[in-house]
Amino acid sequence: MNDLPAAAGADAGALLAALPDPVAWLGPDGAWTVNAAAAARLDRLDAGQDWQALFSEDSAARLRRAVQDAQAGQTTRVTVRVVDTAAPGLVTVAPSGGGVLLHLHVARDPLEVALELMDGLHLGLTVQSPDSRILMVNGAAPDILGLSAEQLTGRDSLDPRWQAIHPDGRPFPGDTHPSRVALRTGQVVRDVPMGIFHPPSETWRWLQVTAIPRLVAGTNEAKQVTTVFADVTDRYVLQREMQRSEQRFRSLVEATSQIVWDAHPDGHFPPPQPGWEAFTGQTPGEYGGAGWLDAVHPDDRPGTLRDWRRAMQTEQHYLTEHRLRRADGTYVPMQARAVAVRDENGAIREWVGIHTDMSAVRDAQQALIDLNADLERRVQERTLALADLTRFSTLLLTAAGEGIFGLNPDGVTTFANPAAARMLGYSVERMIGASQHDLVHHHHADGRTYDLHECPIHQTLQDGQTRRVEQDVMWHAQGHAVPVAYVVTPTHDENGRPSGAVVMVQDITERERAQEQLRELIEDLERSNQDLEQFAYVASHDLQEPLRTIGSYTELFARRYQGQLDPRADQYLHYMQDAVMRMRSLIQDLLGFARVGRHDTLLERVPLDDLLRAAAQNVRGTLDDGGGTLVWRTPHAVLGQPSLLIQLITNLISNGLKFRAEDRPAHVQVTSHLEGEFVRVTVQDNGIGIAPEYHARVFDIFQRLHRREQYAGNGMGLAICRKIVEFHGGRIWLESAPAQGSTFHLTLPVAPSQ
Ligand code: ADP
């Protein structure tokens, strides 16, 4: 310390900083410098630079006096009380570098140091009273034992809640616990292995426990016991694992090891035979001489003895198999061989033999036998399944409604089912063995000879490709053609080579007839439709003329005689005028309907927005009167006839406005979407809606769902709409429910982009 001044003069700060104990230096100018250790403590106390705050009041006073002594050149040591630990300390106060150096040595309780050390090493420690109650525990003990310090304190070693075991699993009674033993005997008990149950992890942990008694001076009587324990679970588990695998390894070696032995020329076994002893457990006294035969299974002894004797007599090598008893009493199948070792004169000096464990070979043999049995069983099962399959196929062939032929690669029929025979008028026997082409496929429907190379069946026989023919003929035994459709499927033998074909033939006479009828029906319908349209057109057109005449005369009549006849006549006149008006509107509608598509007009590109503007114009009156609204968002263009399309859209919009619900103003909204080749136009209203059962009917002519007094109309509007849509190649349908409004959908071909 005394030579510090020079050094401190050089670099006092650096030196002070390096010291582990708190140090403060009072410079000649009266300024304090503290090192890092002191600063840390002051920091903890939040005391700034005032180092005196570290000490109790009286200690600080003593230190101040010591500082004055040091300034006078005297070094003193002052015992002090440190505030933050309440531990006693020693401060050296010495003159240094023209100032005063104060150096604090903090005294610590050795037990505290020991406990800290043990915590650091993760060693548990308990101190127990003579009745083995735990008085104190260190920080690591609760962690190792899995119990809190509170749970541990006060417990004694006899407490039944301890669960402790020996390594072999036996319980570890409390009074045999090392601490109890140490208390009882006054002796140190070292390194006792103990398993304890660790509640938090619910596992068993392994401890190594040492108990050190503290004796009453001069006696053998313990007044306390300190028990130290370490958690050695990891090591212990590893050790056990190693022991186990070593044992396993050893028994493996024992089980598979070969035994090497030697014998006298007369066949007796001279000791020592370490391999034999280890395997059989026989002592030299037991196996000596011919005693070794006792280790051979009794049933195998005669055979073994015979082979061994023969080897002795013939002096040829010895080879036998027998079961040999292992030390644990089980018999192991062994192969034994021995050869004679001869001296230079050719006389036998000894036999050297070897026993080889045959279990593995035996197991393999057994496995082979099992495998064979399994294979045999599977072959049998397969055979049965195949027989079933054959039966099933035969059944299928017989029951099938289609004609089925089997052909060999030359086109000769190898089988035919009854349906095939029935279809073509031959017996099955007649067909089998005959060339199928020559028998039933020789000509085309039009009478031309069917060249074999053109024949799809023949082609399949050549190239192995499946073929389907929708229309052809086969020839009946009675000479007429049977219209047929057929499928030819190639067949293959078990090596995958083509082996012919199966032909499944269907008689399509009925189908053709039905198709023909359908064609005729459609033609008839088209014709009558045309006639009807023609009739409707002519009728409505020609009806107009007489109606006009009736109309004119009724009007004339009314003008001249209205109010001059009796009131009833006036009423009749009114009825007449009304009927004429309705008749006119009916005829006009009918004419309009009949006219749709009558004239071949060129279809043109029509932007939907144009249509909507025109339609809006047409319903302007209704909109103005009824306060309804019409909106549209129709950015697409369609291909069509503008006047028809305007009529179509106008009809739908005006229906939407007309069939409005009483409680709300009508609102009609028209939108369009692109759907592939078509534009879908949707006309949606918020009106009275249509019950689902009428959804199809409303598109028929003269179909109305309401009385004329309720809603005006002839029931022709939607019929015309459908005709216009269908004329354009589109579709019209609707979604609606009563009071829910109606949505009409229609599709029209999209106009090619310009
Ligand atoms: P009309 O010429 O009498 O309006 P339509 O062929 O246009 O005949 O319609 C047939 C029937 O379908 C109508 O009488 C009406 O009952 C029903 N209908 C058509 N459109 C709508 C709609 N938007 N809302 C409710 N019902 C409708």
PDB file of C-alpha atoms in Angstrom, residues 79-293:
ATOM      1  CA  THR A  79     -13.454  -1.766  11.754  1.00  0.00           C
ATOM      2  CA  VAL A  80     -16.669  -0.537  10.201  1.00  0.00           C
ATOM      3  CA  ARG A  81     -20.264  -1.639   9.583  1.00  0.00           C
ATOM      4  CA  VAL A  82     -21.241  -1.597   5.917  1.00  0.00           C
ATOM      5  CA  VAL A  83     -24.768  -0.361   5.289  1.00  0.00           C
ATOM      6  CA  ASP A  84     -25.916  -2.486   2.367  1.00  0.00           C
ATOM      7  CA  THR A  85     -24.861  -5.881   3.731  1.00  0.00           C
ATOM      8  CA  ALA A  86     -24.929  -5.048   7.464  1.00  0.00           C
ATOM      9  CA  ALA A  87     -21.758  -7.119   7.525  1.00  0.00           C
ATOM     10  CA  PRO A  88     -18.673  -6.021   9.412  1.00  0.00           C
ATOM     11  CA  GLY A  89     -15.799  -4.727   7.330  1.00  0.00           C
ATOM     12  CA  LEU A  90     -12.244  -3.497   7.671  1.00  0.00           C
ATOM     13  CA  VAL A  91     -11.019  -0.287   6.039  1.00  0.00           C
ATOM     14  CA  THR A  92      -7.338   0.475   5.596  1.00  0.00           C
ATOM     15  CA  VAL A  93      -6.825   4.241   5.542  1.00  0.00           C
ATOM     16  CA  ALA A  94      -3.363   5.238   4.278  1.00  0.00           C
ATOM     17  CA  PRO A  95      -1.551   8.320   2.975  1.00  0.00           C
ATOM     18  CA  SER A  96      -1.103   7.908  -0.765  1.00  0.00           C
ATOM     19  CA  GLY A  97       0.004  10.106  -3.673  1.00  0.00           C
ATOM     20  CA  GLY A  98      -0.352  13.300  -1.636  1.00  0.00           C
ATOM     21  CA  GLY A  99      -3.890  12.289  -0.688  1.00  0.00           C
ATOM     22  CA  VAL A 100      -5.549   9.518   1.308  1.00  0.00           C
ATOM     23  CA  LEU A 101      -6.509   6.032   0.111  1.00  0.00           C
ATOM     24  CA  LEU A 102      -9.363   4.096   1.748  1.00  0.00           C
ATOM     25  CA  HIS A 103      -9.566   0.367   1.024  1.00  0.00           C
ATOM     26  CA  LEU A 104     -12.535  -1.672   2.214  1.00  0.00           C
ATOM     27  CA  HIS A 105     -12.191  -5.412   2.937  1.00  0.00           C
ATOM     28  CA  VAL A 106     -15.654  -6.799   3.534  1.00  0.00           C
ATOM     29  CA  ALA A 107     -15.649  -9.706   5.971  1.00  0.00           C
ATOM     30  CA  ARG A 108     -18.076 -12.519   5.046  1.00  0.00           C
ATOM     31  CA  ASP A 109     -19.514 -15.407   7.049  1.00  0.00           C
ATOM     32  CA  PRO A 110     -17.664 -18.587   5.951  1.00  0.00           C
ATOM     33  CA  LEU A 111     -20.950 -20.512   5.987  1.00  0.00           C
ATOM     34  CA  GLU A 112     -22.464 -17.962   3.619  1.00  0.00           C
ATOM     35  CA  VAL A 113     -19.501 -18.372   1.287  1.00  0.00           C
ATOM     36  CA  ALA A 114     -19.772 -22.145   1.495  1.00  0.00           C
ATOM     37  CA  LEU A 115     -23.487 -22.061   0.745  1.00  0.00           C
ATOM     38  CA  GLU A 116     -22.943 -19.756  -2.200  1.00  0.00           C
ATOM     39  CA  LEU A 117     -20.287 -22.077  -3.521  1.00  0.00           C
ATOM     40  CA  MET A 118     -22.530 -25.083  -3.168  1.00  0.00           C
ATOM     41  CA  ASP A 119     -25.374 -23.305  -4.905  1.00  0.00           C
ATOM     42  CA  GLY A 120     -22.963 -22.536  -7.693  1.00  0.00           C
ATOM     43  CA  LEU A 121     -21.988 -26.201  -7.979  1.00  0.00           C
ATOM     44  CA  HIS A 122     -25.632 -27.236  -7.711  1.00  0.00           C
ATOM     45  CA  LEU A 123     -24.972 -29.242  -4.583  1.00  0.00           C
ATOM     46  CA  GLY A 124     -27.838 -29.521  -2.132  1.00  0.00           C
ATOM     47  CA  LEU A 125     -27.228 -29.035   1.581  1.00  0.00           C
ATOM     48  CA  THR A 126     -29.389 -29.472   4.641  1.00  0.00           C
ATOM     49  CA  VAL A 127     -28.594 -29.042   8.301  1.00  0.00           C
ATOM     50  CA  GLN A 128     -30.630 -31.255  10.585  1.00  0.00           C
ATOM     51  CA  SER A 129     -31.141 -31.285  14.364  1.00  0.00           C
ATOM     52  CA  PRO A 130     -30.495 -34.466  16.441  1.00  0.00           C
ATOM     53  CA  ASP A 131     -34.103 -35.550  15.888  1.00  0.00           C
ATOM     54  CA  SER A 132     -33.331 -35.151  12.150  1.00  0.00           C
ATOM     55  CA  ARG A 133     -35.642 -32.176  11.619  1.00  0.00           C
ATOM     56  CA  ILE A 134     -34.359 -29.948   8.828  1.00  0.00           C
ATOM     57  CA  LEU A 135     -33.179 -26.618  10.282  1.00  0.00           C
ATOM     58  CA  MET A 136     -31.925 -25.006   7.123  1.00  0.00           C
ATOM     59  CA  VAL A 137     -31.440 -25.691   3.423  1.00  0.00           C
ATOM     60  CA  ASN A 138     -29.266 -23.984   0.841  1.00  0.00           C
ATOM     61  CA  GLY A 139     -30.552 -22.474  -2.382  1.00  0.00           C
ATOM     62  CA  ALA A 140     -29.912 -25.555  -4.532  1.00  0.00           C
ATOM     63  CA  ALA A 141     -31.663 -28.068  -2.243  1.00  0.00           C
ATOM     64  CA  PRO A 142     -35.296 -27.140  -3.097  1.00  0.00           C
ATOM     65  CA  ASP A 143     -34.489 -27.329  -6.772  1.00  0.00           C
ATOM     66  CA  ILE A 144     -32.854 -30.765  -6.508  1.00  0.00           C
ATOM     67  CA  LEU A 145     -35.531 -32.221  -4.213  1.00  0.00           C
ATOM     68  CA  GLY A 146     -38.439 -30.563  -6.000  1.00  0.00           C
ATOM     69  CA  LEU A 147     -39.826 -29.136  -2.733  1.00  0.00           C
ATOM     70  CA  SER A 148     -39.832 -25.506  -1.588  1.00  0.00           C
ATOM     71  CA  ALA A 149     -37.613 -24.354   1.285  1.00  0.00           C
ATOM     72  CA  GLU A 150     -40.800 -23.961   3.372  1.00  0.00           C
ATOM     73  CA  GLN A 151     -41.878 -27.520   2.604  1.00  0.00           C
ATOM     74  CA  LEU A 152     -38.441 -28.789   3.559  1.00  0.00           C
ATOM     75  CA  THR A 153     -37.868 -26.853   6.741  1.00  0.00           C
ATOM     76  CA  GLY A 154     -39.075 -28.773   9.783  1.00  0.00           C
ATOM     77  CA  ARG A 155     -39.429 -32.116   7.993  1.00  0.00           C
ATOM     78  CA  ASP A 156     -37.568 -35.025   9.521  1.00  0.00           C
ATOM     79  CA  SER A 157     -36.001 -37.985   7.788  1.00  0.00           C
ATOM     80  CA  LEU A 158     -38.782 -40.278   9.029  1.00  0.00           C
ATOM     81  CA  ASP A 159     -41.489 -38.201   7.355  1.00  0.00           C
ATOM     82  CA  PRO A 160     -43.670 -40.684   5.428  1.00  0.00           C
ATOM     83  CA  ARG A 161     -43.991 -38.210   2.568  1.00  0.00           C
ATOM     84  CA  TRP A 162     -40.410 -38.894   1.472  1.00  0.00           C
ATOM     85  CA  GLN A 163     -40.314 -41.346  -1.361  1.00  0.00           C
ATOM     86  CA  ALA A 164     -36.841 -42.818  -1.619  1.00  0.00           C
ATOM     87  CA  ILE A 165     -35.540 -46.019  -3.189  1.00  0.00           C
ATOM     88  CA  HIS A 166     -32.332 -47.983  -3.553  1.00  0.00           C
ATOM     89  CA  PRO A 167     -30.889 -48.495  -7.041  1.00  0.00           C
ATOM     90  CA  ASP A 168     -32.506 -51.948  -7.200  1.00  0.00           C
ATOM     91  CA  GLY A 169     -35.914 -50.385  -6.540  1.00  0.00           C
ATOM     92  CA  ARG A 170     -36.264 -51.431  -2.882  1.00  0.00           C
ATOM     93  CA  PRO A 171     -37.690 -48.720  -0.608  1.00  0.00           C
ATOM     94  CA  PHE A 172     -35.266 -46.630   1.402  1.00  0.00           C
ATOM     95  CA  PRO A 173     -36.772 -46.397   4.936  1.00  0.00           C
ATOM     96  CA  GLY A 174     -36.221 -43.052   6.676  1.00  0.00           C
ATOM     97  CA  ASP A 175     -34.198 -44.480   9.575  1.00  0.00           C
ATOM     98  CA  THR A 176     -31.635 -45.932   7.163  1.00  0.00           C
ATOM     99  CA  HIS A 177     -31.168 -42.495   5.585  1.00  0.00           C
ATOM    100  CA  PRO A 178     -27.497 -41.400   5.707  1.00  0.00           C
ATOM    101  CA  SER A 179     -28.320 -38.406   7.960  1.00  0.00           C
ATOM    102  CA  ARG A 180     -30.104 -40.682  10.474  1.00  0.00           C
ATOM    103  CA  VAL A 181     -27.216 -43.141  10.356  1.00  0.00           C
ATOM    104  CA  ALA A 182     -24.684 -40.327  10.832  1.00  0.00           C
ATOM    105  CA  LEU A 183     -26.660 -38.971  13.796  1.00  0.00           C
ATOM    106  CA  ARG A 184     -26.930 -42.435  15.312  1.00  0.00           C
ATOM    107  CA  THR A 185     -23.341 -43.539  14.799  1.00  0.00           C
ATOM    108  CA  GLY A 186     -21.497 -40.211  14.836  1.00  0.00           C
ATOM    109  CA  GLN A 187     -19.735 -41.409  11.656  1.00  0.00           C
ATOM    110  CA  VAL A 188     -19.548 -39.778   8.247  1.00  0.00           C
ATOM    111  CA  VAL A 189     -21.670 -41.692   5.735  1.00  0.00           C
ATOM    112  CA  ARG A 190     -20.366 -41.152   2.237  1.00  0.00           C
ATOM    113  CA  ASP A 191     -21.691 -41.316  -1.322  1.00  0.00           C
ATOM    114  CA  VAL A 192     -24.886 -43.268  -0.773  1.00  0.00           C
ATOM    115  CA  PRO A 193     -26.914 -43.605  -4.001  1.00  0.00           C
ATOM    116  CA  MET A 194     -30.574 -42.810  -3.490  1.00  0.00           C
ATOM    117  CA  GLY A 195     -33.540 -42.444  -5.828  1.00  0.00           C
ATOM    118  CA  ILE A 196     -36.074 -39.825  -4.830  1.00  0.00           C
ATOM    119  CA  PHE A 197     -39.364 -38.919  -6.399  1.00  0.00           C
ATOM    120  CA  HIS A 198     -39.243 -35.401  -7.785  1.00  0.00           C
ATOM    121  CA  PRO A 199     -42.833 -34.069  -7.633  1.00  0.00           C
ATOM    122  CA  PRO A 200     -42.647 -31.201 -10.196  1.00  0.00           C
ATOM    123  CA  SER A 201     -41.327 -33.405 -12.987  1.00  0.00           C
ATOM    124  CA  GLU A 202     -43.025 -36.564 -11.679  1.00  0.00           C
ATOM    125  CA  THR A 203     -39.844 -38.511 -12.343  1.00  0.00           C
ATOM    126  CA  TRP A 204     -37.354 -40.392 -10.241  1.00  0.00           C
ATOM    127  CA  ARG A 205     -34.041 -38.591  -9.770  1.00  0.00           C
ATOM    128  CA  TRP A 206     -30.843 -40.083  -8.504  1.00  0.00           C
ATOM    129  CA  LEU A 207     -28.840 -38.483  -5.719  1.00  0.00           C
ATOM    130  CA  GLN A 208     -25.484 -39.197  -4.221  1.00  0.00           C
ATOM    131  CA  VAL A 209     -25.755 -38.380  -0.531  1.00  0.00           C
ATOM    132  CA  THR A 210     -23.057 -37.721   2.094  1.00  0.00           C
ATOM    133  CA  ALA A 211     -23.969 -37.017   5.726  1.00  0.00           C
ATOM    134  CA  ILE A 212     -21.412 -35.375   8.090  1.00  0.00           C
ATOM    135  CA  PRO A 213     -22.283 -35.317  11.802  1.00  0.00           C
ATOM    136  CA  ARG A 214     -21.191 -32.412  14.000  1.00  0.00           C
ATOM    137  CA  LEU A 215     -20.188 -33.914  17.310  1.00  0.00           C
ATOM    138  CA  VAL A 216     -20.456 -32.527  20.816  1.00  0.00           C
ATOM    139  CA  ALA A 217     -16.811 -31.808  21.622  1.00  0.00           C
ATOM    140  CA  GLY A 218     -15.024 -34.773  23.095  1.00  0.00           C
ATOM    141  CA  THR A 219     -17.892 -37.191  22.562  1.00  0.00           C
ATOM    142  CA  ASN A 220     -19.265 -39.389  19.840  1.00  0.00           C
ATOM    143  CA  GLU A 221     -22.626 -37.761  20.154  1.00  0.00           C
ATOM    144  CA  ALA A 222     -23.897 -35.774  17.211  1.00  0.00           C
ATOM    145  CA  LYS A 223     -25.536 -32.431  17.843  1.00  0.00           C
ATOM    146  CA  GLN A 224     -26.274 -31.726  14.184  1.00  0.00           C
ATOM    147  CA  VAL A 225     -25.839 -33.381  10.857  1.00  0.00           C
ATOM    148  CA  THR A 226     -25.019 -31.663   7.589  1.00  0.00           C
ATOM    149  CA  THR A 227     -26.100 -33.603   4.531  1.00  0.00           C
ATOM    150  CA  VAL A 228     -24.729 -32.789   1.136  1.00  0.00           C
ATOM    151  CA  PHE A 229     -26.229 -34.264  -1.996  1.00  0.00           C
ATOM    152  CA  ALA A 230     -25.714 -34.006  -5.721  1.00  0.00           C
ATOM    153  CA  ASP A 231     -28.203 -34.776  -8.490  1.00  0.00           C
ATOM    154  CA  VAL A 232     -26.473 -37.525 -10.508  1.00  0.00           C
ATOM    155  CA  THR A 233     -29.506 -38.601 -12.517  1.00  0.00           C
ATOM    156  CA  ASP A 234     -27.901 -38.049 -15.924  1.00  0.00           C
ATOM    157  CA  ARG A 235     -24.768 -39.932 -15.005  1.00  0.00           C
ATOM    158  CA  TYR A 236     -26.751 -42.657 -13.301  1.00  0.00           C
ATOM    159  CA  VAL A 237     -29.117 -43.189 -16.238  1.00  0.00           C
ATOM    160  CA  LEU A 238     -26.150 -43.330 -18.558  1.00  0.00           C
ATOM    161  CA  GLN A 239     -24.420 -45.858 -16.356  1.00  0.00           C
ATOM    162  CA  ARG A 240     -27.506 -48.047 -16.149  1.00  0.00           C
ATOM    163  CA  GLU A 241     -27.949 -47.842 -19.891  1.00  0.00           C
ATOM    164  CA  MET A 242     -24.349 -48.887 -20.386  1.00  0.00           C
ATOM    165  CA  GLN A 243     -24.704 -51.772 -17.972  1.00  0.00           C
ATOM    166  CA  ARG A 244     -27.837 -52.940 -19.719  1.00  0.00           C
ATOM    167  CA  SER A 245     -26.365 -52.779 -23.176  1.00  0.00           C
ATOM    168  CA  GLU A 246     -23.239 -54.503 -21.940  1.00  0.00           C
ATOM    169  CA  GLN A 247     -25.386 -57.296 -20.546  1.00  0.00           C
ATOM    170  CA  ARG A 248     -27.305 -57.505 -23.760  1.00  0.00           C
ATOM    171  CA  PHE A 249     -24.102 -57.604 -25.690  1.00  0.00           C
ATOM    172  CA  ARG A 250     -22.685 -60.267 -23.437  1.00  0.00           C
ATOM    173  CA  SER A 251     -25.713 -62.498 -23.762  1.00  0.00           C
ATOM    174  CA  LEU A 252     -25.621 -61.950 -27.512  1.00  0.00           C
ATOM    175  CA  VAL A 253     -22.022 -63.077 -27.551  1.00  0.00           C
ATOM    176  CA  GLU A 254     -22.879 -66.000 -25.344  1.00  0.00           C
ATOM    177  CA  ALA A 255     -25.823 -66.977 -27.450  1.00  0.00           C
ATOM    178  CA  THR A 256     -24.030 -66.882 -30.739  1.00  0.00           C
ATOM    179  CA  SER A 257     -20.563 -67.782 -29.656  1.00  0.00           C
ATOM    180  CA  GLN A 258     -18.886 -70.834 -30.916  1.00  0.00           C
ATOM    181  CA  ILE A 259     -17.319 -73.219 -28.473  1.00  0.00           C
ATOM    182  CA  VAL A 260     -13.873 -74.434 -29.241  1.00  0.00           C
ATOM    183  CA  TRP A 261     -12.696 -77.526 -27.411  1.00  0.00           C
ATOM    184  CA  ASP A 262     -10.141 -80.253 -27.627  1.00  0.00           C
ATOM    185  CA  ALA A 263     -10.225 -83.932 -26.753  1.00  0.00           C
ATOM    186  CA  HIS A 264      -7.837 -86.778 -26.244  1.00  0.00           C
ATOM    187  CA  PRO A 265      -7.443 -89.316 -29.055  1.00  0.00           C
ATOM    188  CA  ASP A 266      -9.738 -91.619 -27.057  1.00  0.00           C
ATOM    189  CA  GLY A 267     -12.482 -89.014 -27.017  1.00  0.00           C
ATOM    190  CA  HIS A 268     -12.178 -87.841 -23.434  1.00  0.00           C
ATOM    191  CA  PHE A 269     -12.367 -84.142 -22.566  1.00  0.00           C
ATOM    192  CA  PRO A 270      -9.337 -82.924 -20.604  1.00  0.00           C
ATOM    193  CA  PRO A 271      -9.755 -79.786 -18.512  1.00  0.00           C
ATOM    194  CA  PRO A 272      -9.509 -76.874 -18.887  1.00  0.00           C
ATOM    195  CA  GLN A 273     -12.152 -76.183 -21.518  1.00  0.00           C
ATOM    196  CA  PRO A 274     -12.959 -72.512 -20.893  1.00  0.00           C
ATOM    197  CA  GLY A 275     -15.347 -72.160 -23.825  1.00  0.00           C
ATOM    198  CA  TRP A 276     -17.259 -75.277 -22.829  1.00  0.00           C
ATOM    199  CA  GLU A 277     -17.391 -74.253 -19.199  1.00  0.00           C
ATOM    200  CA  ALA A 278     -18.667 -70.798 -20.026  1.00  0.00           C
ATOM    201  CA  PHE A 279     -21.368 -72.122 -22.287  1.00  0.00           C
ATOM    202  CA  THR A 280     -22.609 -75.195 -20.430  1.00  0.00           C
ATOM    203  CA  GLY A 281     -21.771 -74.122 -16.897  1.00  0.00           C
ATOM    204  CA  GLN A 282     -20.289 -77.605 -16.340  1.00  0.00           C
ATOM    205  CA  THR A 283     -17.351 -77.783 -13.989  1.00  0.00           C
ATOM    206  CA  PRO A 284     -14.193 -79.656 -15.032  1.00  0.00           C
ATOM    207  CA  GLY A 285     -15.312 -82.453 -12.699  1.00  0.00           C
ATOM    208  CA  GLU A 286     -18.605 -82.681 -14.560  1.00  0.00           C
ATOM    209  CA  TYR A 287     -17.437 -82.544 -18.160  1.00  0.00           C
ATOM    210  CA  GLY A 288     -14.139 -84.390 -17.615  1.00  0.00           C
ATOM    211  CA  GLY A 289     -13.856 -87.779 -19.298  1.00  0.00           C
ATOM    212  CA  ALA A 290     -17.182 -88.484 -20.993  1.00  0.00           C
ATOM    213  CA  GLY A 291     -19.105 -86.235 -18.630  1.00  0.00           C
ATOM    214  CA  TRP A 292     -19.605 -83.698 -21.435  1.00  0.00           C
ATOM    215  CA  LEU A 293     -22.293 -85.975 -22.858  1.00  0.00           C
TER     216      LEU A 293
END
